[in-house]
Amino acid sequence: MVDKYLKTSAPDVFAAGDAIEVVNPFTKKQTAVPLAGPANKQGRIAADNIFGAKLRTYDGTMGTAIAKVFDLTVAVTGATEKFCRAEKIAHETIIIHPNDHAGYYPGATMMDLKLVFSTETRKVLGAQATGYGGVDKRIDVIATAIKAGMTIDDLTEIEHAYAPPYSAAKDPVNMIGFAAQNILDGLVKSITWDALRSLDKSGIYLLDVRTPAEFEGGTIEGALNIPLDDLRSRIDEVHRDKPIVIFCRVGLRGYIAARILADHGITDMSNLSGGFETYKVATARQDSDETQSENRHDEGIDTGMTTVSNSPKILVEVDACGLQCPGPIIKLKAEMDKLSKGDVLSICANDPGFFGDAPAWAKATGNIIRDLSISKGIVKAVIEKGAAAPGHVATAGNDKTIIVFSGDLDKAIASFIIANGALAMGRKVTMFFTFWGLNVLRRDKSVKGLAKNLVEIMFSMMMPRGSRKLSLSKMSMGGMGGMMIRMLMQHHNVPSLEEMIETAMKNGANIVGCQMSMGLMGIRKEELIDGIQIGGVASYLEASEHADNNLFI
């Protein structure tokens, strides 16, 4: 036992480090915290107090600690939720799942960050975090905030060093401060995963505001899916006779949904802290027989093809990090086309979907997965070029045909994503552009010297000239929607529509402009981009006879 000067009850005897009890700064009670950082600081204070004229005090240990668990970093500072409950400290918590740096910069990985804060003083009490990168930085910043007696409002105003490789413009520390502010300012109520799990589900209304695709991939039992984008138009489907628990993937869309419901007079609701991402992991079974190794370096990979051996000799290494689907697959095919049978390629991508896409692509194209692993959020696939078992070799009849009738930007993007994905799998693709879809293929600038009648001239003036002038099918907002979609695509490293068109044509897509539609709409071949074949319905039907997919977009 020591006093604030680290002096024991024995005359002229001081003590420091693991041997002593320290003061907990939140409860002012004595406790033991055996950590190297505090021990060294105590040693300096004890030495100063032995030899110095001015006595220095040690004001307590809040327990900032960090550990490396394989590739994962786990860290904590200050009071935990369990501690606050035991000591009856009025508190609230929030969980977010931000990237460790800007998502559009290669190598970004998700971290899990939890904040504990006082509902009485708004002061920061503690934090925990896990992730592959950037965890130490955030915990250290929050530890400094606790030491300085800062509030959640101060967290929102901390000025961080920002560049895309290191952080986002709104750092995770700022973001968790914003989320805590929303709770204490009464903008939203929050519910934790364990509180939700303990509730009688028949007494609440669960609202999943994720997309239908996310919903189909798994949800909380009993939840109704109304995507955030449809919530205003489907507000009458929201039951008002029970408390509502809203959730999305990580909490942000849930907060926005809560604000929309509040604007429609619905107040008995809570947003799930950390979203479905937290709930799914926290409530998952942890039985050892269900545990899957994240790294598979030491075992053969079951791809449904031939059994293969490990330790292949890699000929080519490909970096597809930063590319979004179908970018990694397109790059994989381009590099694989350069190799000979038996050559081995290693490719890395930070798109999580690539972990499933790589084996699917290899199986469909007659190549062999030699190794597949994930490390620090990076997927690595080692693939050997060669013929697989006869049942898996691509055969005639697997072509794809797509009728592009729409001239909407979002539908044009979808068409070329599908086309490029099919081309990457070695399929022949025919795209038949008719009526409004022809606008996707028009040149950006007018072509002079073309003979047109008055109606054809009027059509040309009213229709968008080229892919860059297309608008969205919904939420166009006078062209602003299209600009925002393009900005988001660039932000997430998704190729632009123009780049997708160029890639599809480069990889052999047969793009056909409908002769009949061109005649009706007064569009001349000279007005279309280079490389377009002009044909009629027979051109499409002939191609479709060899296809197993016919899409109308």
Coordinates of C-alpha atoms in Angstrom, one line a residue:
M1 CA 0.0 0.0 0.0
V2 CA 1.3 3.4 -0.9
D3 CA 0.1 7.0 -0.7
K4 CA -0.2 9.4 -3.6
Y5 CA 3.6 10.1 -3.3
L6 CA 4.2 6.3 -3.7
K7 CA 5.5 6.2 -0.1
T8 CA 4.8 3.1 2.0
S9 CA 4.0 3.0 5.7
A10 CA 7.7 2.1 6.5
P11 CA 10.0 5.2 6.9
D12 CA 12.0 6.1 3.8
V13 CA 10.6 3.2 1.8
F14 CA 8.9 3.9 -1.5
A15 CA 7.4 1.3 -3.9
A16 CA 6.3 1.2 -7.5
G17 CA 5.1 -1.1 -10.3
D18 CA 3.4 -4.4 -10.0
A19 CA 4.1 -4.6 -6.2
I20 CA 1.7 -1.8 -5.3
E21 CA -2.0 -1.0 -5.4
V22 CA -3.0 2.2 -7.3
V23 CA -6.1 4.4 -7.2
N24 CA -8.8 3.8 -9.8
P25 CA -9.5 7.3 -11.2
F26 CA -13.2 6.6 -11.7
T27 CA -14.0 5.2 -8.2
K28 CA -11.0 6.5 -6.2
K29 CA -10.7 2.9 -4.8
Q30 CA -7.5 1.0 -4.4
T31 CA -6.8 -1.6 -7.1
A32 CA -4.0 -3.6 -8.7
V33 CA -3.1 -2.9 -12.3
P34 CA 0.1 -4.6 -13.3
L35 CA 1.2 -2.8 -16.5
A36 CA 4.6 -1.8 -17.7
G37 CA 3.8 1.7 -18.8
P38 CA 2.4 2.8 -15.4
A39 CA 5.2 1.0 -13.6
N40 CA 7.9 3.0 -15.4
K41 CA 6.1 6.3 -14.7
Q42 CA 5.8 5.4 -11.1
G43 CA 9.5 4.6 -10.9
R44 CA 10.3 8.1 -12.1
I45 CA 7.9 9.7 -9.6
A46 CA 9.3 7.6 -6.7
A47 CA 12.9 8.6 -7.7
D48 CA 12.0 12.3 -7.9
N49 CA 10.3 12.1 -4.5
I50 CA 13.3 10.4 -2.9
F51 CA 15.8 12.9 -4.2
G52 CA 13.9 15.9 -5.3
A53 CA 12.8 19.0 -3.2
K54 CA 9.4 19.0 -4.9
L55 CA 7.1 16.1 -4.3
R56 CA 5.3 14.6 -7.3
T57 CA 2.0 12.6 -7.1
Y58 CA 0.7 9.6 -9.0
D59 CA -2.9 10.1 -9.8
G60 CA -4.0 6.6 -10.6
T61 CA -4.1 4.0 -13.4
M62 CA -7.0 3.7 -15.9
G63 CA -5.6 0.5 -17.5
T64 CA -4.7 1.2 -21.1
A65 CA -3.5 -2.1 -22.6
I66 CA -3.0 -3.7 -26.0
A67 CA -2.3 -7.2 -27.3
K68 CA -1.6 -8.9 -30.6
V69 CA -3.7 -12.0 -31.2
F70 CA -2.3 -13.6 -34.4
D71 CA -3.1 -10.9 -37.0
L72 CA -5.6 -9.1 -34.9
T73 CA -5.0 -6.2 -32.5
V74 CA -7.1 -6.0 -29.3
A75 CA -6.9 -2.9 -27.0
V76 CA -8.7 -1.3 -24.1
T77 CA -8.6 1.9 -22.1
G78 CA -10.5 3.2 -19.1
A79 CA -13.7 1.8 -17.7
T80 CA -15.5 -1.1 -19.3
E81 CA -19.3 -1.5 -19.4
K82 CA -19.1 -4.4 -17.0
F83 CA -17.0 -2.2 -14.6
C84 CA -19.6 0.6 -14.7
R85 CA -22.4 -1.8 -14.0
A86 CA -20.6 -3.2 -11.0
E87 CA -19.7 0.2 -9.6
K88 CA -23.2 1.7 -10.4
I89 CA -21.7 4.4 -12.6
A90 CA -24.3 6.0 -14.9
H91 CA -23.2 5.2 -18.4
E92 CA -24.1 4.5 -22.0
T93 CA -22.2 2.7 -24.7
I94 CA -22.0 2.8 -28.5
I95 CA -20.3 0.4 -31.0
I96 CA -19.2 1.4 -34.6
H97 CA -17.4 -0.5 -37.3
P98 CA -15.3 2.0 -39.3
N99 CA -12.4 1.4 -41.7
D100 CA -8.9 1.9 -40.4
H101 CA -8.3 4.4 -43.2
A102 CA -10.2 5.7 -46.3
G103 CA -12.1 2.9 -47.9
Y104 CA -11.1 3.9 -51.5
Y105 CA -7.4 3.6 -50.6
P106 CA -6.0 0.0 -51.0
G107 CA -5.7 -2.1 -47.9
A108 CA -8.5 -0.6 -45.8
T109 CA -9.9 -3.0 -43.2
M110 CA -12.7 -2.8 -40.7
M111 CA -12.2 -2.2 -37.0
D112 CA -14.6 -2.6 -34.1
L113 CA -14.7 0.4 -31.7
K114 CA -16.8 0.6 -28.5
L115 CA -17.1 3.7 -26.4
V116 CA -18.2 4.0 -22.8
F117 CA -19.3 7.4 -21.6
S118 CA -21.1 9.1 -18.7
T119 CA -24.8 10.0 -19.1
E120 CA -24.4 12.6 -16.3
T121 CA -21.2 14.5 -17.2
R122 CA -20.9 13.4 -20.9
K123 CA -17.2 12.5 -20.0
V124 CA -15.4 9.7 -21.9
L125 CA -15.0 6.8 -19.5
G126 CA -13.5 4.0 -21.6
A127 CA -13.1 2.3 -25.0
Q128 CA -12.3 -1.1 -26.5
A129 CA -11.2 -1.8 -30.0
T130 CA -10.2 -4.7 -32.3
G131 CA -9.0 -4.7 -35.8
Y132 CA -6.1 -5.3 -38.2
G133 CA -4.7 -1.8 -38.3
G134 CA -5.1 1.6 -36.6
V135 CA -6.4 0.2 -33.3
D136 CA -3.4 1.5 -31.2
K137 CA -3.8 5.0 -32.6
R138 CA -7.5 5.3 -31.7
I139 CA -7.1 3.8 -28.2
D140 CA -4.2 6.1 -27.4
V141 CA -6.2 9.2 -28.5
I142 CA -9.2 8.2 -26.4
A143 CA -6.9 7.4 -23.4
T144 CA -5.5 10.9 -23.7
A145 CA -9.1 12.2 -23.8
I146 CA -9.9 10.3 -20.6
K147 CA -6.8 11.6 -18.8
A148 CA -7.7 15.2 -19.8
G149 CA -11.3 14.8 -18.6
M150 CA -12.7 15.4 -22.0
T151 CA -16.3 14.8 -23.1
I152 CA -17.8 13.1 -26.1
D153 CA -18.3 16.5 -27.6
D154 CA -14.5 17.0 -27.4
L155 CA -14.0 13.8 -29.3
T156 CA -16.0 15.2 -32.3
E157 CA -13.6 18.2 -32.4
I158 CA -10.3 16.4 -32.1
E159 CA -8.1 17.4 -35.1
H160 CA -6.5 14.3 -36.5
A161 CA -3.7 14.0 -39.1
Y162 CA -5.6 13.0 -42.3
A163 CA -4.4 11.4 -45.5
P164 CA -6.2 8.4 -47.2
P165 CA -3.5 5.9 -46.2
Y166 CA -3.9 6.7 -42.5
S167 CA -7.5 7.7 -41.8
A168 CA -10.7 9.1 -43.1
A169 CA -11.6 12.8 -43.1
K170 CA -13.9 11.9 -40.2
D171 CA -11.7 9.7 -38.1
P172 CA -13.2 6.8 -36.2
V173 CA -12.7 8.8 -33.0
N174 CA -14.7 11.6 -34.4
M175 CA -17.4 9.2 -35.7
I176 CA -17.9 7.5 -32.3
G177 CA -18.1 11.0 -30.7
F178 CA -20.9 11.9 -33.2
A179 CA -22.7 8.6 -32.4
A180 CA -22.5 9.3 -28.7
Q181 CA -23.7 12.8 -29.2
N182 CA -26.8 11.6 -31.1
I183 CA -27.7 9.4 -28.1
L184 CA -27.2 12.0 -25.3
D185 CA -28.8 14.8 -27.4
G186 CA -31.9 12.7 -27.7
L187 CA -31.8 12.2 -31.5
V188 CA -31.9 8.4 -31.1
K189 CA -32.2 5.7 -28.5
S190 CA -29.7 2.9 -28.6
I191 CA -30.1 -0.8 -27.6
T192 CA -27.2 -3.3 -27.1
W193 CA -27.1 -6.7 -28.6
D194 CA -27.4 -8.5 -25.3
A195 CA -30.4 -6.3 -24.2
L196 CA -32.1 -7.2 -27.5
R197 CA -31.4 -10.9 -27.1
S198 CA -33.0 -10.9 -23.6
L199 CA -36.2 -9.3 -24.9
D200 CA -39.4 -11.2 -25.7
K201 CA -39.4 -10.9 -29.5
S202 CA -43.2 -11.1 -29.6
G203 CA -43.4 -7.9 -27.7
I204 CA -41.3 -5.8 -30.1
Y205 CA -41.2 -5.0 -33.8
L206 CA -37.9 -5.7 -35.6
L207 CA -37.2 -3.5 -38.6
D208 CA -34.3 -4.4 -40.9
V209 CA -33.5 -1.4 -43.1
R210 CA -30.7 -3.1 -45.1
T211 CA -31.0 -4.0 -48.8
P212 CA -33.0 -7.1 -49.9
A213 CA -29.8 -8.9 -50.8
E214 CA -28.3 -8.3 -47.4
F215 CA -31.6 -9.4 -45.8
E216 CA -31.6 -12.7 -47.8
G217 CA -28.0 -13.3 -46.6
G218 CA -29.2 -13.5 -42.9
T219 CA -31.2 -11.4 -40.5
I220 CA -32.6 -11.5 -36.9
E221 CA -35.4 -13.9 -36.6
G222 CA -38.8 -12.2 -37.0
A223 CA -37.5 -9.0 -38.7
L224 CA -39.4 -7.3 -41.5
N225 CA -37.2 -5.9 -44.3
I226 CA -38.0 -2.3 -45.5
P227 CA -34.8 -1.0 -47.2
L228 CA -33.8 2.5 -46.0
D229 CA -34.3 3.9 -49.5
D230 CA -38.0 2.7 -49.5
L231 CA -38.8 3.6 -45.9
R232 CA -40.6 6.9 -46.7
S233 CA -42.8 5.4 -49.4
R234 CA -43.6 2.4 -47.2
I235 CA -44.0 4.1 -43.9
D236 CA -47.5 2.8 -43.5
E237 CA -46.1 -0.8 -43.2
V238 CA -44.4 0.1 -40.0
H239 CA -46.4 -1.0 -37.0
R240 CA -46.9 1.5 -34.3
D241 CA -48.5 -0.7 -31.6
K242 CA -45.2 -2.1 -30.3
P243 CA -41.7 -0.8 -29.5
I244 CA -39.5 -0.8 -32.6
V245 CA -35.9 -2.0 -32.8
I246 CA -34.2 -0.8 -36.0
F247 CA -31.0 -2.3 -37.3
C248 CA -28.8 -2.2 -40.4
R249 CA -25.3 -3.6 -41.0
V250 CA -23.3 -1.4 -38.6
G251 CA -25.7 1.2 -37.3
L252 CA -25.5 4.3 -39.6
R253 CA -28.5 3.4 -41.8
G254 CA -30.4 2.5 -38.6
Y255 CA -29.8 6.0 -37.2
I256 CA -31.1 7.6 -40.5
A257 CA -34.1 5.3 -40.4
A258 CA -34.8 6.3 -36.8
R259 CA -34.8 10.0 -37.8
I260 CA -37.2 9.3 -40.7
L261 CA -39.6 7.5 -38.3
A262 CA -39.3 10.3 -35.8
D263 CA -40.3 12.7 -38.5
H264 CA -43.4 10.7 -39.0
G265 CA -44.4 10.8 -35.4
I266 CA -43.0 7.4 -34.3
T267 CA -40.9 7.8 -31.1
D268 CA -41.0 4.4 -29.3
M269 CA -38.0 2.9 -31.0
S270 CA -34.3 2.1 -30.6
N271 CA -31.4 1.6 -33.0
L272 CA -29.2 -1.5 -32.5
S273 CA -25.7 -0.5 -31.4
G274 CA -23.2 -1.9 -33.9
G275 CA -25.9 -3.2 -36.1
F276 CA -26.3 -6.7 -37.4
E277 CA -22.5 -7.0 -37.7
T278 CA -22.2 -6.9 -33.9
Y279 CA -25.3 -9.0 -33.2
K280 CA -24.4 -11.7 -35.6
V281 CA -20.9 -12.2 -34.2
A282 CA -21.9 -11.8 -30.5
T283 CA -24.8 -14.4 -30.7
A284 CA -23.0 -16.9 -33.0
R285 CA -22.3 -20.4 -31.7
Q286 CA -18.7 -20.8 -30.7
D287 CA -18.4 -24.6 -30.7
S288 CA -15.0 -25.8 -31.7
D289 CA -16.5 -28.2 -34.2
E290 CA -17.9 -25.2 -36.1
T291 CA -14.7 -23.2 -36.1
Q292 CA -13.2 -22.7 -39.5
S293 CA -9.6 -21.8 -39.9
E294 CA -9.3 -18.4 -41.6
N295 CA -5.9 -19.3 -43.0
R296 CA -5.8 -22.4 -45.2
H297 CA -2.1 -22.5 -46.1
D298 CA -1.5 -26.0 -44.7
E299 CA -4.4 -27.9 -46.3
G300 CA -5.6 -28.8 -49.8
I301 CA -8.6 -26.7 -51.0
D302 CA -11.8 -28.5 -51.9
T303 CA -13.0 -26.6 -55.0
G304 CA -15.1 -29.5 -56.4
M305 CA -12.3 -30.2 -58.8
T306 CA -9.3 -32.4 -58.7
T307 CA -7.4 -32.8 -55.4
V308 CA -4.2 -30.7 -55.6
S309 CA -1.0 -30.6 -53.7
N310 CA 0.5 -27.5 -52.0
S311 CA 3.7 -25.6 -52.4
P312 CA 3.2 -24.6 -56.0
K313 CA 5.9 -22.7 -57.9
I314 CA 4.4 -19.2 -58.5
L315 CA 5.2 -17.7 -61.9
V316 CA 3.2 -14.4 -61.7
E317 CA 2.1 -12.3 -58.7
V318 CA -0.9 -10.0 -59.3
D319 CA -2.0 -7.2 -57.0
A320 CA -5.8 -6.5 -57.3
C321 CA -6.1 -4.6 -54.0
G322 CA -8.3 -1.5 -54.2
L323 CA -10.4 -3.0 -57.0
Q324 CA -14.1 -3.7 -56.4
C325 CA -16.2 -6.5 -57.9
P326 CA -15.9 -7.4 -60.8
G327 CA -12.4 -5.7 -61.0
P328 CA -10.4 -8.5 -59.3
I329 CA -11.9 -11.2 -61.5
I330 CA -11.4 -9.2 -64.7
K331 CA -7.7 -8.6 -63.7
L332 CA -7.4 -12.3 -62.8
K333 CA -8.6 -13.4 -66.3
A334 CA -6.4 -10.8 -68.1
E335 CA -3.3 -12.1 -66.4
M336 CA -4.3 -15.8 -66.6
D337 CA -4.8 -15.4 -70.4
K338 CA -1.1 -14.6 -70.7
L339 CA 0.0 -17.9 -69.1
S340 CA 0.4 -21.4 -70.4
K341 CA -1.1 -24.6 -69.0
G342 CA 0.6 -25.6 -65.8
D343 CA 1.7 -22.0 -64.9
V344 CA 0.8 -20.7 -61.5
L345 CA -0.5 -17.3 -60.6
S346 CA -0.9 -15.7 -57.2
I347 CA -3.4 -12.8 -56.8
C348 CA -4.2 -10.6 -53.8
A349 CA -7.4 -8.6 -53.4
N350 CA -9.0 -6.8 -50.5
D351 CA -12.6 -7.3 -51.8
P352 CA -14.1 -9.8 -49.3
G353 CA -16.3 -11.3 -52.0
F354 CA -13.1 -12.4 -53.8
F355 CA -12.8 -15.3 -51.3
G356 CA -15.8 -16.9 -52.9
D357 CA -15.4 -15.5 -56.4
A358 CA -11.9 -16.9 -57.0
P359 CA -12.9 -20.6 -56.5
A360 CA -16.1 -20.1 -58.4
W361 CA -14.2 -18.5 -61.3
A362 CA -11.5 -21.3 -61.3
K363 CA -14.2 -24.0 -61.3
A364 CA -16.1 -22.4 -64.1
T365 CA -13.0 -21.8 -66.3
G366 CA -11.2 -25.1 -65.8
N367 CA -8.4 -23.8 -63.6
I368 CA -7.3 -25.2 -60.3
I369 CA -7.1 -23.4 -56.9
R370 CA -3.9 -24.4 -55.2
D371 CA -4.2 -22.2 -52.1
L372 CA -6.8 -19.8 -50.7
S373 CA -6.3 -17.6 -47.6
I374 CA -7.3 -14.4 -45.8
S375 CA -4.8 -12.4 -43.8
K376 CA -5.5 -9.0 -42.3
G377 CA -8.5 -8.7 -44.6
I378 CA -6.5 -9.5 -47.7
V379 CA -7.6 -12.4 -49.8
K380 CA -4.8 -14.4 -51.5
A381 CA -5.5 -17.0 -54.2
V382 CA -2.9 -19.2 -55.8
I383 CA -4.3 -20.6 -59.1
E384 CA -2.8 -23.1 -61.6
K385 CA -3.8 -22.8 -65.2
G386 CA -5.0 -26.1 -66.7
A387 CA -7.9 -28.3 -67.6
A388 CA -10.0 -29.5 -64.8
A389 CA -12.1 -32.6 -64.7
P390 CA -14.3 -32.9 -67.8
G391 CA -17.5 -32.1 -66.0
H392 CA -16.1 -28.7 -65.1
V393 CA -14.7 -27.6 -68.4
A394 CA -16.7 -24.7 -70.0
T395 CA -18.6 -26.0 -73.1
A396 CA -20.7 -24.6 -75.9
G397 CA -24.1 -23.4 -74.8
N398 CA -22.7 -21.2 -71.9
D399 CA -22.8 -17.9 -73.9
K400 CA -24.7 -14.9 -72.4
T401 CA -27.0 -12.5 -74.3
I402 CA -28.3 -9.2 -72.9
I403 CA -30.9 -6.9 -74.4
V404 CA -30.3 -3.4 -73.1
F405 CA -33.6 -1.6 -73.6
S406 CA -33.1 1.1 -70.9
G407 CA -31.1 4.3 -71.1
D408 CA -30.9 4.7 -67.4
L409 CA -27.4 5.1 -65.9
D410 CA -27.8 2.6 -63.1
K411 CA -29.2 -0.1 -65.5
A412 CA -26.5 0.5 -68.0
I413 CA -23.9 0.1 -65.2
A414 CA -25.6 -3.2 -64.1
S415 CA -25.6 -4.5 -67.7
F416 CA -21.8 -4.0 -68.1
I417 CA -21.0 -5.3 -64.7
I418 CA -22.8 -8.6 -65.6
A419 CA -21.2 -8.6 -69.1
N420 CA -17.7 -8.1 -67.8
G421 CA -18.2 -10.7 -65.2
A422 CA -19.3 -13.2 -67.8
L423 CA -16.4 -12.3 -70.1
A424 CA -14.0 -12.9 -67.2
M425 CA -15.4 -16.4 -66.8
G426 CA -14.5 -17.1 -70.5
R427 CA -18.1 -16.8 -71.8
K428 CA -19.1 -15.2 -75.1
V429 CA -21.3 -12.2 -74.6
T430 CA -23.6 -10.4 -77.0
M431 CA -25.3 -7.2 -75.9
F432 CA -28.2 -6.0 -78.1
F433 CA -29.0 -2.3 -77.6
T434 CA -32.4 -1.2 -78.7
F435 CA -34.6 1.9 -78.3
W436 CA -33.5 4.0 -75.3
G437 CA -30.5 1.7 -74.7
L438 CA -28.9 3.1 -77.9
N439 CA -28.2 6.3 -76.0
V440 CA -25.6 4.4 -74.0
L441 CA -23.6 4.0 -77.2
R442 CA -23.9 7.5 -78.6
R443 CA -20.9 9.7 -79.0
D444 CA -20.5 12.6 -76.6
K445 CA -20.4 15.2 -79.4
S446 CA -22.7 15.6 -82.4
V447 CA -21.6 14.5 -85.8
K448 CA -21.9 17.2 -88.5
G449 CA -23.1 16.6 -92.0
L450 CA -25.7 14.0 -91.3
A451 CA -29.0 14.3 -93.3
K452 CA -31.9 14.2 -90.8
N453 CA -35.5 15.3 -91.0
L454 CA -37.2 17.5 -88.4
V455 CA -38.5 14.7 -86.3
E456 CA -35.1 13.0 -86.2
I457 CA -33.4 16.3 -85.2
M458 CA -36.0 16.7 -82.4
F459 CA -35.3 13.2 -81.2
S460 CA -31.5 13.9 -81.1
M461 CA -32.0 17.0 -79.1
M462 CA -34.3 15.4 -76.5
M463 CA -32.3 12.3 -75.9
P464 CA -29.1 12.1 -73.8
R465 CA -26.0 12.2 -76.0
G466 CA -23.8 9.4 -74.8
S467 CA -23.1 7.5 -71.5
R468 CA -22.0 10.6 -69.6
K469 CA -25.4 12.3 -70.0
L470 CA -27.5 9.4 -68.7
S471 CA -29.6 9.9 -65.6
L472 CA -30.6 7.5 -62.8
S473 CA -33.9 5.6 -63.0
K474 CA -34.7 6.9 -59.5
M475 CA -33.5 9.8 -57.4
S476 CA -32.1 11.6 -60.5
M477 CA -32.7 15.0 -58.9
G478 CA -32.1 16.9 -62.1
G479 CA -28.8 15.1 -62.8
M480 CA -27.4 15.4 -59.3
G481 CA -28.1 11.7 -58.6
G482 CA -26.0 10.6 -61.5
M483 CA -23.1 12.8 -60.5
M484 CA -23.3 11.4 -56.9
I485 CA -23.3 7.8 -58.2
R486 CA -20.2 8.5 -60.3
M487 CA -18.5 10.1 -57.3
L488 CA -19.3 7.1 -55.1
M489 CA -18.0 4.7 -57.8
Q490 CA -14.7 6.7 -57.9
H491 CA -14.6 6.8 -54.1
H492 CA -15.0 3.0 -53.9
N493 CA -12.6 2.3 -56.8
V494 CA -15.4 1.0 -59.0
P495 CA -14.6 1.5 -62.8
S496 CA -16.7 4.1 -64.5
L497 CA -19.4 3.1 -67.0
E498 CA -17.1 4.3 -69.8
E499 CA -14.2 2.1 -68.5
M500 CA -16.6 -0.9 -68.3
I501 CA -17.7 -0.4 -71.9
E502 CA -14.1 -0.2 -73.0
T503 CA -13.1 -3.3 -71.0
A504 CA -16.1 -5.3 -72.4
M505 CA -15.2 -4.4 -76.0
K506 CA -11.5 -5.1 -75.4
N507 CA -12.4 -8.6 -74.0
G508 CA -14.5 -9.5 -77.0
A509 CA -18.1 -8.5 -76.2
N510 CA -20.2 -8.4 -79.3
I511 CA -22.1 -5.1 -79.0
V512 CA -25.0 -4.8 -81.4
G513 CA -27.1 -1.7 -82.2
C514 CA -30.6 -2.4 -83.3
Q515 CA -31.0 -1.3 -86.9
M516 CA -34.8 -0.9 -86.6
S517 CA -34.6 1.2 -83.4
M518 CA -31.9 3.4 -85.0
G519 CA -34.1 4.0 -88.0
L520 CA -37.1 5.0 -85.9
M521 CA -35.1 7.3 -83.6
G522 CA -33.0 8.9 -86.3
I523 CA -29.7 7.6 -85.0
R524 CA -27.0 7.1 -87.6
K525 CA -24.1 4.6 -87.2
E526 CA -21.6 7.5 -87.4
E527 CA -23.2 8.8 -84.1
L528 CA -22.3 5.6 -82.2
I529 CA -18.9 4.9 -80.6
D530 CA -16.4 2.9 -82.5
G531 CA -16.6 -0.9 -82.6
I532 CA -20.4 -1.2 -82.6
Q533 CA -22.0 -3.8 -84.9
I534 CA -25.3 -2.9 -86.5
G535 CA -27.9 -5.7 -86.8
G536 CA -31.5 -6.8 -86.4
V537 CA -33.3 -9.1 -84.1
A538 CA -32.0 -12.1 -86.0
S539 CA -28.5 -11.1 -84.8
Y540 CA -29.6 -11.3 -81.3
L541 CA -31.7 -14.5 -81.7
E542 CA -28.9 -16.3 -83.4
A543 CA -26.6 -15.5 -80.4
S544 CA -29.3 -16.4 -77.9
E545 CA -29.6 -20.0 -79.3
H546 CA -26.1 -20.6 -77.9
A547 CA -26.7 -18.9 -74.6
D548 CA -27.9 -20.3 -71.2
N549 CA -28.8 -16.8 -70.0
N550 CA -30.9 -14.2 -71.7
L551 CA -31.3 -11.0 -69.8
F552 CA -33.6 -8.1 -70.6
I553 CA -32.5 -4.9 -68.9

